[in-house]
mmCIF file of C-alpha atoms in Angstrom:
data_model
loop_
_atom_site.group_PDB
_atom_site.id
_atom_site.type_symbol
_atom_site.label_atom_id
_atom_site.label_comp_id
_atom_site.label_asym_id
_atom_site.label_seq_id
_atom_site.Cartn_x
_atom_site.Cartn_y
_atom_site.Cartn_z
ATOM 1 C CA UNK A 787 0.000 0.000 0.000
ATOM 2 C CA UNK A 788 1.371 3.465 -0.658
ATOM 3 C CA UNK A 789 2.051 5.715 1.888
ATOM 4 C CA UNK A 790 2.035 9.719 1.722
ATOM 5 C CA UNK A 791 5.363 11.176 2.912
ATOM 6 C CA UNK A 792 6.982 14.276 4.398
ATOM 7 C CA UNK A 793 8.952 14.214 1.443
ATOM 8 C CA UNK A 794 5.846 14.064 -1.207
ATOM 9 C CA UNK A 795 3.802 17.059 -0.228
ATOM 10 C CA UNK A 796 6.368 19.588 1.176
ATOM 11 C CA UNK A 797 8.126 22.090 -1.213
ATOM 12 C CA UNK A 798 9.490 24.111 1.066
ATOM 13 C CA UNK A 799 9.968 27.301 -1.201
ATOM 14 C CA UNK A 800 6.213 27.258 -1.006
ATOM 15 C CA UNK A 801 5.198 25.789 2.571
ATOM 16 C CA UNK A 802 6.778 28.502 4.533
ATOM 17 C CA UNK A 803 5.236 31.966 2.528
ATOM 18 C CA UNK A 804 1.757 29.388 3.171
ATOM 19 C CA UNK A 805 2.732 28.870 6.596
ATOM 20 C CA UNK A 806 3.580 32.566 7.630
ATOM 21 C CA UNK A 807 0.202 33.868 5.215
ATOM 22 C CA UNK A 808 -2.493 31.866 7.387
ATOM 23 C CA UNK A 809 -0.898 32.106 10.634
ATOM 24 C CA UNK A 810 -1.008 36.140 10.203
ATOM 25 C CA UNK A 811 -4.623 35.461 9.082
ATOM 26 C CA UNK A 812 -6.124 32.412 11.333
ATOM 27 C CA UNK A 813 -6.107 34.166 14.703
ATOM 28 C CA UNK A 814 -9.005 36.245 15.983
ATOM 29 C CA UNK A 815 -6.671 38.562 17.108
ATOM 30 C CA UNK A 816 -5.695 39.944 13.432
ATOM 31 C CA UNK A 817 -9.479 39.357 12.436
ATOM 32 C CA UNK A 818 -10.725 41.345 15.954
ATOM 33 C CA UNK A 819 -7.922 44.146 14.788
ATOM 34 C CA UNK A 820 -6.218 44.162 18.015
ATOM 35 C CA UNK A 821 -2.688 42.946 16.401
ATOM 36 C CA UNK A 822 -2.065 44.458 13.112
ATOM 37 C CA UNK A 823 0.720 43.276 10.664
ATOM 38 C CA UNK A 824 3.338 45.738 10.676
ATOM 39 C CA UNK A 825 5.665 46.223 7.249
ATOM 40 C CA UNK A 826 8.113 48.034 9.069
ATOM 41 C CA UNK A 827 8.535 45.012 11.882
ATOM 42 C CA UNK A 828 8.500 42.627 9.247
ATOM 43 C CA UNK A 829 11.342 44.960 7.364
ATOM 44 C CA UNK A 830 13.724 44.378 10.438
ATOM 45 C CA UNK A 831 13.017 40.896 11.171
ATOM 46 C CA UNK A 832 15.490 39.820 8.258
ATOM 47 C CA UNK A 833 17.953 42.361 9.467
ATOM 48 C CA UNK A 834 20.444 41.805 11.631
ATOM 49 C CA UNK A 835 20.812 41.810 15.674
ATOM 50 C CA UNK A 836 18.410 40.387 18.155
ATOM 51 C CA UNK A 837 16.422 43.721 18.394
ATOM 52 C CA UNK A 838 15.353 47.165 17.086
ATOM 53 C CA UNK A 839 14.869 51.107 17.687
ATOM 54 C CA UNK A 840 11.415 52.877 16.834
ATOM 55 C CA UNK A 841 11.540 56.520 16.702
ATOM 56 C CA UNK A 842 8.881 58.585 17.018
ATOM 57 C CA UNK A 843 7.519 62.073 17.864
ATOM 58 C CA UNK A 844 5.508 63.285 21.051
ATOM 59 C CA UNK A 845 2.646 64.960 20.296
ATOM 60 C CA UNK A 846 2.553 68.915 20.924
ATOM 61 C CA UNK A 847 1.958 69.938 24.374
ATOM 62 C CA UNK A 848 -1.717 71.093 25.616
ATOM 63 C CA UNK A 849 0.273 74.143 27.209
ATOM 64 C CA UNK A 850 -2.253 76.998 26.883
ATOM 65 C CA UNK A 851 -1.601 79.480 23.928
ATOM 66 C CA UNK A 852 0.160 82.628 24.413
ATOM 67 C CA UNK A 853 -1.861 86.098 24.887
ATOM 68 C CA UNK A 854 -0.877 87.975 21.777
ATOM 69 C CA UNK A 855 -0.021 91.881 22.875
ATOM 70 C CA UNK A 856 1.461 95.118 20.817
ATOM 71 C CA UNK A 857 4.509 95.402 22.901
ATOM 72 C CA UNK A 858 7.981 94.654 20.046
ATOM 73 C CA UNK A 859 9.796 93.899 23.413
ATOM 74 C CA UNK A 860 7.767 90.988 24.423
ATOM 75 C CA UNK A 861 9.158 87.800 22.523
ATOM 76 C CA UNK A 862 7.266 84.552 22.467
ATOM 77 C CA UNK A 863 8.885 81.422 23.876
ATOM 78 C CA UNK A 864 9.126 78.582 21.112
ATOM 79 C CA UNK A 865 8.129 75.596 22.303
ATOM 80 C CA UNK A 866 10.284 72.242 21.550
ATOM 81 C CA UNK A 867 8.914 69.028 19.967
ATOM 82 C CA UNK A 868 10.058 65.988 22.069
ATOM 83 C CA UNK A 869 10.710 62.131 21.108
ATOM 84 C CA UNK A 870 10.551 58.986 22.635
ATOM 85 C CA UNK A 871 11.628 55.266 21.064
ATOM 86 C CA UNK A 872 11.034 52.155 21.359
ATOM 87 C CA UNK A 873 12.543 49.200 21.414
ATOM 88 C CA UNK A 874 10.963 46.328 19.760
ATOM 89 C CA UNK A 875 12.571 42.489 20.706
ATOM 90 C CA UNK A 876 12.969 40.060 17.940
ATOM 91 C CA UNK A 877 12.133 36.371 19.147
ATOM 92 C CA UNK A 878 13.765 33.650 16.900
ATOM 93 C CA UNK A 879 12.222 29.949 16.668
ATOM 94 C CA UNK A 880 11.958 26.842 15.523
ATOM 95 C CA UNK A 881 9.763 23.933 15.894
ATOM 96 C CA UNK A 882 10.399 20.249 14.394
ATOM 97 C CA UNK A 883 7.953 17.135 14.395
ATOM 98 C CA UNK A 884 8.996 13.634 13.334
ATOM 99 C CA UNK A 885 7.802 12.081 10.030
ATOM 100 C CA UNK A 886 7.348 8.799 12.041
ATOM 101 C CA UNK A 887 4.067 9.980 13.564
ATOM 102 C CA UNK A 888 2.942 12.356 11.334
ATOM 103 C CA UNK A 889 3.307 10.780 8.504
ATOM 104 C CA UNK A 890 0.758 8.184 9.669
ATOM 105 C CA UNK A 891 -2.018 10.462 10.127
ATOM 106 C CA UNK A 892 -1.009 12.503 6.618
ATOM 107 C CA UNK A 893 -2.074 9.383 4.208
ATOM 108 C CA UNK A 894 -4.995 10.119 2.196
ATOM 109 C CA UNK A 895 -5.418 12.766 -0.974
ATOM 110 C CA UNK A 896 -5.817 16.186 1.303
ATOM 111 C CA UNK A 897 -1.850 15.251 2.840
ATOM 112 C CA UNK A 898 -0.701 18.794 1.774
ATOM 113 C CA UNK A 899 -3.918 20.663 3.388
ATOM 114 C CA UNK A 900 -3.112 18.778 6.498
ATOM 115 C CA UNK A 901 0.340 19.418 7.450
ATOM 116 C CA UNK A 902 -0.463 22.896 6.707
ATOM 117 C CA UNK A 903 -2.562 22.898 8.692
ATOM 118 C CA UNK A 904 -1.156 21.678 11.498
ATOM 119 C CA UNK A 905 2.091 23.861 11.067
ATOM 120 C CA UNK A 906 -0.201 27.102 10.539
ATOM 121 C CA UNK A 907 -2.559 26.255 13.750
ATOM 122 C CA UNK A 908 1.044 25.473 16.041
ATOM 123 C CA UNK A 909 2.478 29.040 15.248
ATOM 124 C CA UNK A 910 -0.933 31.019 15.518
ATOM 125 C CA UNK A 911 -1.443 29.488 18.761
ATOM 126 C CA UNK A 912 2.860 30.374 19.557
ATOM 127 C CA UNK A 913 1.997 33.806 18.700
ATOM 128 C CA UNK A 914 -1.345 33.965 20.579
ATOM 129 C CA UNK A 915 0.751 33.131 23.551
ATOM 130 C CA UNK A 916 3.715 35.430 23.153
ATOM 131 C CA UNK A 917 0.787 37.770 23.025
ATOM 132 C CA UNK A 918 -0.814 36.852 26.250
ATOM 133 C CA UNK A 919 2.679 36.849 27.840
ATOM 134 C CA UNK A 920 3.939 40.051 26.684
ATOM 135 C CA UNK A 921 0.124 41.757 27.791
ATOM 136 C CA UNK A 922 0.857 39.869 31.648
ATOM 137 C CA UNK A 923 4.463 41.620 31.301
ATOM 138 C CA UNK A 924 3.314 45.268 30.796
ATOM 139 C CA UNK A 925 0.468 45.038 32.736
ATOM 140 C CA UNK A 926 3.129 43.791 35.672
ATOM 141 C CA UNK A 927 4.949 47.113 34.396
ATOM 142 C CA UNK A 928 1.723 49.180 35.128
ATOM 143 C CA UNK A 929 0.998 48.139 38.279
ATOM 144 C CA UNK A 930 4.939 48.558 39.462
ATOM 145 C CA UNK A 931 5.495 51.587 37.476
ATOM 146 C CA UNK A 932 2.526 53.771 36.760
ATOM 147 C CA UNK A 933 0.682 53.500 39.715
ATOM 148 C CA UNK A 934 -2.238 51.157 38.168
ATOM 149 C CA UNK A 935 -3.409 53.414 36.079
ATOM 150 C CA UNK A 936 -4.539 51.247 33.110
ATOM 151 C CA UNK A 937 -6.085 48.836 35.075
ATOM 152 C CA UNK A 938 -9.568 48.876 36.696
ATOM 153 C CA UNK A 939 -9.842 46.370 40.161
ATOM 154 C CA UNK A 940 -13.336 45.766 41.046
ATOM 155 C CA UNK A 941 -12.510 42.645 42.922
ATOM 156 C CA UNK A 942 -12.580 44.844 46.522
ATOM 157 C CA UNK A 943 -15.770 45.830 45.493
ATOM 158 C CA UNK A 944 -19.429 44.247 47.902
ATOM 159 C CA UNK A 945 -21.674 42.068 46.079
ATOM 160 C CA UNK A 946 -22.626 41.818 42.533
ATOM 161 C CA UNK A 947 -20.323 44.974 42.113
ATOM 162 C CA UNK A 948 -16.961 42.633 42.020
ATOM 163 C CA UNK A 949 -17.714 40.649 39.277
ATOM 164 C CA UNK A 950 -17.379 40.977 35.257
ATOM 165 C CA UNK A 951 -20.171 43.299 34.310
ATOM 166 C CA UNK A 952 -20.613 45.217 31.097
ATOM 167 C CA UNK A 953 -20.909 48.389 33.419
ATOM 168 C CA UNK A 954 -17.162 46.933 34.657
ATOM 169 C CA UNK A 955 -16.019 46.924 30.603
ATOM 170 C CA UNK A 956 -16.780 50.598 30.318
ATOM 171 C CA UNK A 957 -15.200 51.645 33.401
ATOM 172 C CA UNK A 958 -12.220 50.067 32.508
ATOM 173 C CA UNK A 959 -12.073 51.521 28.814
ATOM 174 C CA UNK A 960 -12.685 55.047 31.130
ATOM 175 C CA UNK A 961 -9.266 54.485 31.863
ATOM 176 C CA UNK A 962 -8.238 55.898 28.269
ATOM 177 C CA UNK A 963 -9.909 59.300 28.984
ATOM 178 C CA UNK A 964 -11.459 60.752 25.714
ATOM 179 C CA UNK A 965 -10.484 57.593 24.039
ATOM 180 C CA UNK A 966 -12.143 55.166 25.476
ATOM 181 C CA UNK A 967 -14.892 55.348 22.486
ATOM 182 C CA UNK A 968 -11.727 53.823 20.502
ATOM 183 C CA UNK A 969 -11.968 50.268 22.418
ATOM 184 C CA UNK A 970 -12.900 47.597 19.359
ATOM 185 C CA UNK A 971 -11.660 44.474 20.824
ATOM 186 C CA UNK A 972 -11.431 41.962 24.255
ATOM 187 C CA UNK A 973 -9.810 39.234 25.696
ATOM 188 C CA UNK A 974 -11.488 37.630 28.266
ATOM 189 C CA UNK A 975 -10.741 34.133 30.363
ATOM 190 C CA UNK A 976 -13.329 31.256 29.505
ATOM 191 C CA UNK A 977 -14.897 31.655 32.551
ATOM 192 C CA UNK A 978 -15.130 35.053 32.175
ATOM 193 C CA UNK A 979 -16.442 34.328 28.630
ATOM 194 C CA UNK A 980 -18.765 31.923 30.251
ATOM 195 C CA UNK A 981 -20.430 34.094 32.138
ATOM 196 C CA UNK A 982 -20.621 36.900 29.590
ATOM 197 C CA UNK A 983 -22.656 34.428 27.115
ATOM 198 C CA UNK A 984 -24.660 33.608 30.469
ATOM 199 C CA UNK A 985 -25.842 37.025 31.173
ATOM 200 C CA UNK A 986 -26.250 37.590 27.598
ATOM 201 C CA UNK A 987 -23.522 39.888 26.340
ATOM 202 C CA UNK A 988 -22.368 37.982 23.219
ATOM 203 C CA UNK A 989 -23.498 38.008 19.942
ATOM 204 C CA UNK A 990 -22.410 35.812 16.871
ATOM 205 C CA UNK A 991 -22.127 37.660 13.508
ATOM 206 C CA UNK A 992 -20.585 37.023 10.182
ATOM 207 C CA UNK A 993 -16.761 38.470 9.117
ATOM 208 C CA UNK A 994 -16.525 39.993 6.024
ATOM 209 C CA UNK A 995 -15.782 36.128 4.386
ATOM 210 C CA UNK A 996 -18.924 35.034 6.259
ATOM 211 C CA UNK A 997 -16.904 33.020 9.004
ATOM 212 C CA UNK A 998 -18.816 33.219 12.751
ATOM 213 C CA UNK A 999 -17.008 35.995 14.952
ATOM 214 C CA UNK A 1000 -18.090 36.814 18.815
ATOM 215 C CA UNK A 1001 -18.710 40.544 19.790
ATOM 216 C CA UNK A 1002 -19.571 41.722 23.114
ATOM 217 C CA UNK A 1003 -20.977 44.954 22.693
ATOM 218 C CA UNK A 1004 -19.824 45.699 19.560
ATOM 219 C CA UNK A 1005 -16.011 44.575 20.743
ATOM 220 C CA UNK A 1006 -14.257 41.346 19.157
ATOM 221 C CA UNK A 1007 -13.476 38.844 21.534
ATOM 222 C CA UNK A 1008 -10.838 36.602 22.205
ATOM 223 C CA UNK A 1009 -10.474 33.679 24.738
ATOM 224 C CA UNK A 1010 -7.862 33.004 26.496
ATOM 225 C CA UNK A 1011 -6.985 30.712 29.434
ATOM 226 C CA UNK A 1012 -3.570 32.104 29.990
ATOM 227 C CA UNK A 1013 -4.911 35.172 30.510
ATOM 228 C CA UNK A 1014 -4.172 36.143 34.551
ATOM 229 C CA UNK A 1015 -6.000 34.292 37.676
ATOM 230 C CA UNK A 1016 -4.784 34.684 41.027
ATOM 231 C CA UNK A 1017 -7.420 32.914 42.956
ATOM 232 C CA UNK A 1018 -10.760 33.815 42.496
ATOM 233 C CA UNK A 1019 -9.640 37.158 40.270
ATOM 234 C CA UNK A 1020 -9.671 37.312 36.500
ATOM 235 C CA UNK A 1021 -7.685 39.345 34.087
ATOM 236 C CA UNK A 1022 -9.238 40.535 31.066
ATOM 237 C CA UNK A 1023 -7.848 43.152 28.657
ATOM 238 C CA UNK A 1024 -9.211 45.117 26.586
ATOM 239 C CA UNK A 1025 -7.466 47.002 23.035
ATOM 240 C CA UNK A 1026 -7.946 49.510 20.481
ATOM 241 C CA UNK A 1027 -7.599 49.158 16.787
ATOM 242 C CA UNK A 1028 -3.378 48.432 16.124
ATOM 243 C CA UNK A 1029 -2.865 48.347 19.852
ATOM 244 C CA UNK A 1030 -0.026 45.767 18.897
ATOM 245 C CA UNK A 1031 1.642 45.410 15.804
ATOM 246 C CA UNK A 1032 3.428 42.207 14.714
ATOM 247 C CA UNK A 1033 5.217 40.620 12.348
ATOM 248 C CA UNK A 1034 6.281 37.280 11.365
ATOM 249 C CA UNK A 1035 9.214 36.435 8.665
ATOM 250 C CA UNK A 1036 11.191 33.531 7.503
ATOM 251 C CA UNK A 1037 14.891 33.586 8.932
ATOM 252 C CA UNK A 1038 17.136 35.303 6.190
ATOM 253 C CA UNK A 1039 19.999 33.022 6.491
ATOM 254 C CA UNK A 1040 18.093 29.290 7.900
ATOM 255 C CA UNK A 1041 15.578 27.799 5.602
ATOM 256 C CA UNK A 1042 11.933 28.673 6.736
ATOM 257 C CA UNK A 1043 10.966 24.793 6.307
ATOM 258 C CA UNK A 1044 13.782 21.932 6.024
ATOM 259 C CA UNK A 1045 12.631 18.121 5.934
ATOM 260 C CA UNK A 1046 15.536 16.082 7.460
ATOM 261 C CA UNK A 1047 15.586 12.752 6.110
ATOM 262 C CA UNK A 1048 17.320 9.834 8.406
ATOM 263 C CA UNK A 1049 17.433 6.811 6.763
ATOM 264 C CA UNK A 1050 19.036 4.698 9.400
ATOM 265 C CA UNK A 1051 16.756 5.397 11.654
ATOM 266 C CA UNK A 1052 14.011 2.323 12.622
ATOM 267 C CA UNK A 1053 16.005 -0.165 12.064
ATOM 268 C CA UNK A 1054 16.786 1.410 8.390
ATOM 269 C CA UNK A 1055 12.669 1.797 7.789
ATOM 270 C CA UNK A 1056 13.782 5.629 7.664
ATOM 271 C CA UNK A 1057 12.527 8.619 9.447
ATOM 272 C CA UNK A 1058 11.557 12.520 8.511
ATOM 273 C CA UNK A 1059 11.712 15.287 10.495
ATOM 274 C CA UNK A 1060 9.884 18.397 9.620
ATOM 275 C CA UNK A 1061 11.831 21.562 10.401
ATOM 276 C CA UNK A 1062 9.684 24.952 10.623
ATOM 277 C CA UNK A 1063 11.302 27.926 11.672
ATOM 278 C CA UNK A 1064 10.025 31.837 11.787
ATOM 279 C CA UNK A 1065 11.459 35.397 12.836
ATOM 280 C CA UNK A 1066 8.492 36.931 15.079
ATOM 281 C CA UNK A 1067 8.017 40.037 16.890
ATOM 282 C CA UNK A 1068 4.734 41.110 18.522
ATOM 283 C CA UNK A 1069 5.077 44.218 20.072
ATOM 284 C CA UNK A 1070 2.104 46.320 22.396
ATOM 285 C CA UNK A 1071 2.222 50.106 20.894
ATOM 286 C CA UNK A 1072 3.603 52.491 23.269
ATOM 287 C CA UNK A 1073 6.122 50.564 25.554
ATOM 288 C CA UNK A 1074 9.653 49.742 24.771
ATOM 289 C CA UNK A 1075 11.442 46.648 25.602
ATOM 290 C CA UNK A 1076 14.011 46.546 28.466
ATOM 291 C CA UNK A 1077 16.373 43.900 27.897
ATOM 292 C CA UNK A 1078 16.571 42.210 31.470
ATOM 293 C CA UNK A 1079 17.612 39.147 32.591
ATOM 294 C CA UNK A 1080 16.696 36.659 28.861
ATOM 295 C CA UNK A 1081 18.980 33.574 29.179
ATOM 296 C CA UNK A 1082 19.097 32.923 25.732
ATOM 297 C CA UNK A 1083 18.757 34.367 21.651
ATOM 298 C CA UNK A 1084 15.528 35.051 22.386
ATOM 299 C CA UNK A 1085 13.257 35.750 25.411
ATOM 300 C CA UNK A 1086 10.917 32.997 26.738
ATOM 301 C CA UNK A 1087 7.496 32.863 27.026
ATOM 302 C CA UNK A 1088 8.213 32.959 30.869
ATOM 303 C CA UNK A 1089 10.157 36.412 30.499
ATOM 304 C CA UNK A 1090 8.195 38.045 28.514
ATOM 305 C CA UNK A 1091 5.818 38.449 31.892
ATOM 306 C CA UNK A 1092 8.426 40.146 33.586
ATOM 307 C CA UNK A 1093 7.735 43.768 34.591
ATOM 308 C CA UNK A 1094 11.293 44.650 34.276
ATOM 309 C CA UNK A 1095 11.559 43.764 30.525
ATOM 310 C CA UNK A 1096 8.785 46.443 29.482
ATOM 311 C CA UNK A 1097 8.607 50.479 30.338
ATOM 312 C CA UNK A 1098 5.627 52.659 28.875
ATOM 313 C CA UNK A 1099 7.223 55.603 26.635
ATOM 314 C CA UNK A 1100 3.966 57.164 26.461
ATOM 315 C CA UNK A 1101 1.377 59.277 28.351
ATOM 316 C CA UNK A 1102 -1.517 56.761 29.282
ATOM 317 C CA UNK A 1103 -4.058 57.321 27.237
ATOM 318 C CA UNK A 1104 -2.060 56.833 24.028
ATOM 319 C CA UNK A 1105 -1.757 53.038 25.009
ATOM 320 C CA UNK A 1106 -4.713 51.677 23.555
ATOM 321 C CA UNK A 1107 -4.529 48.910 26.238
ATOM 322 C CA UNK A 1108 -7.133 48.427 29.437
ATOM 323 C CA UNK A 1109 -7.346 45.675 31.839
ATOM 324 C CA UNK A 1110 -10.174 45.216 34.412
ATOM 325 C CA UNK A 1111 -9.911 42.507 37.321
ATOM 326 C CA UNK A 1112 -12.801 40.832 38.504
ATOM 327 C CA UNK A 1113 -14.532 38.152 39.782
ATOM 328 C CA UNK A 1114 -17.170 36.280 37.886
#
């Protein structure tokens, strides 16, 4: 009986472009808007060094205007236009699988389809997490730094009054000031997101290709169980349009996809090993990366949640990032 191989329906110079298209398309974050693809993170992520500098201008001060007058001796004071930068962190990885398995469950005529698949699902659900993580580090970074002031805690609050509430939601988008109308998209835990479809608060509607998508009140949502619990308190976070930009590249040097063929291996039966490897950066607008204590090429999962590795470089309501704590 013939049996579909690694070797039969990967061409690599066409798997990876595949691979790196529907992961930047699959996850409800780039369909809910909250992380946008970004050409110019894309643009560095084949450039050298293991991270990069983002200028960019403050806006102009709300000082109040000067009181024009008649008097030649009186000179105005020019004002000065100020900068900030940040620092986005490149992350580079790689993830294999062995033929020996895989193979086995790829026989049939849609093989191609479904080790694509199962590539394209592995690295939206990689970048969904580097996501969460980097979220958990700035929020850390708030609550150190910036005396809380992007986060709403009803938790201390009596009664009905502590737990996830659509009057909760808006408080915690109040948090942006005069841009709190700007709030398109949230994350919530899935008990959290249980207990929003309980009480009602989600609706199902057709994207523009006619796939389901979940609003609550008019926001995308996105589950999440790594968002943050710490007992019976839940994290949820909520984003405005481009609030993190990403992008996601193959490795300029490497080979995006490389099947490694062992033919020793099992007794000489052979074995394939599927090689997939990416360039990613996902990177919250408005904070800059603080390169702490990150043991290796790239930063972990794990130290992306520190506070110390992220510093807001912007006033607070220019970070189109909320998070409320509740209970349910």
């Amino acid at each position: 009986m013939a049996t579909t191989r690694l070797t039969d329906v990967i061409v690599p110079a066409e798997f990876t472009p595949y691979v790196i298209q529907n992961t930047m398309e699959a996850s409800a974050l780039v369909r809910s808007g909250i992380l946008t693809r970004n050409g110019a993170i894309e643009g560095q992520l084949s450039a050298g060094a293991d991270a990069f500098t983002v200028p960019f201008w403050n806006d102009l001060s709300d000082a109040e205007a000067d009181i024009a007058n008649d008097d030649p001796a009186v000179e105005a004071t020019p004002r000065k236009l100020t900068a900030e930068k940040q620092v986005v962190r490149k992350a580079f990885l790689h993830a294999s699988w062995s033929a020996m398995n895989l193979a086995s469950e790829l026989a049939g005529d849609d093989a191609m389809a479904r080790v694509q698949g199962r590539v394209t699902a592995y690295w939206t659900r990689q970048a969904q997490r580097r996501l969460i993580a980097s979220l958990n580090g700035i929020l850390a970074d708030n609550v150190a730094n910036d005396n809380a002031d992007m986060v709403l805690d009803v938790t201390g609050e009596a009664g009905a009054a502590a737990s996830f509430s659509a009057e909760a939601v808006i408080d915690a988008a109040g948090t942006l000031g005069d841009q709190m109308g700007s709030v398109t998209g949230i994350a919530l835990h899935s008990d959290v997101y249980r207990k929003a479809l309980k009480d009602d608060l989600v609706e199902t509607i057709p994207d523009s290709q006619g796939r389901p998508f979940q609003t609550f009140r008019g926001m995308a949502v996105v589950v999440d169980d790594l968002l943050p619990v710490q007992g019976d308190a839940y994290t949820s976070v909520l984003f405005t349009p481009g609030a993190v930009g990403w992008g996601m590249t193959a490795p300029a040097i490497a080979a995006g996809t490389e099947v490694e063929n062992r033919p020793g291996a099992g007794n000489g039966g052979g074995q394939q090993i599927l090689h997939s490897r990416v360039n990613l950066a996902i990177h919250p607008a408005g904070f800059t990366w603080v390169e702490g204590a990150v043991a290796d090429e790239s930063p972990t999962i794990a130290e992306l949640t520190l506070a110390s590795n992220w510093r807001r470089v912007v006033e607070r309501k220019a970070a189109g990032i909320a998070f409320l704590v509740s209970k349910l």
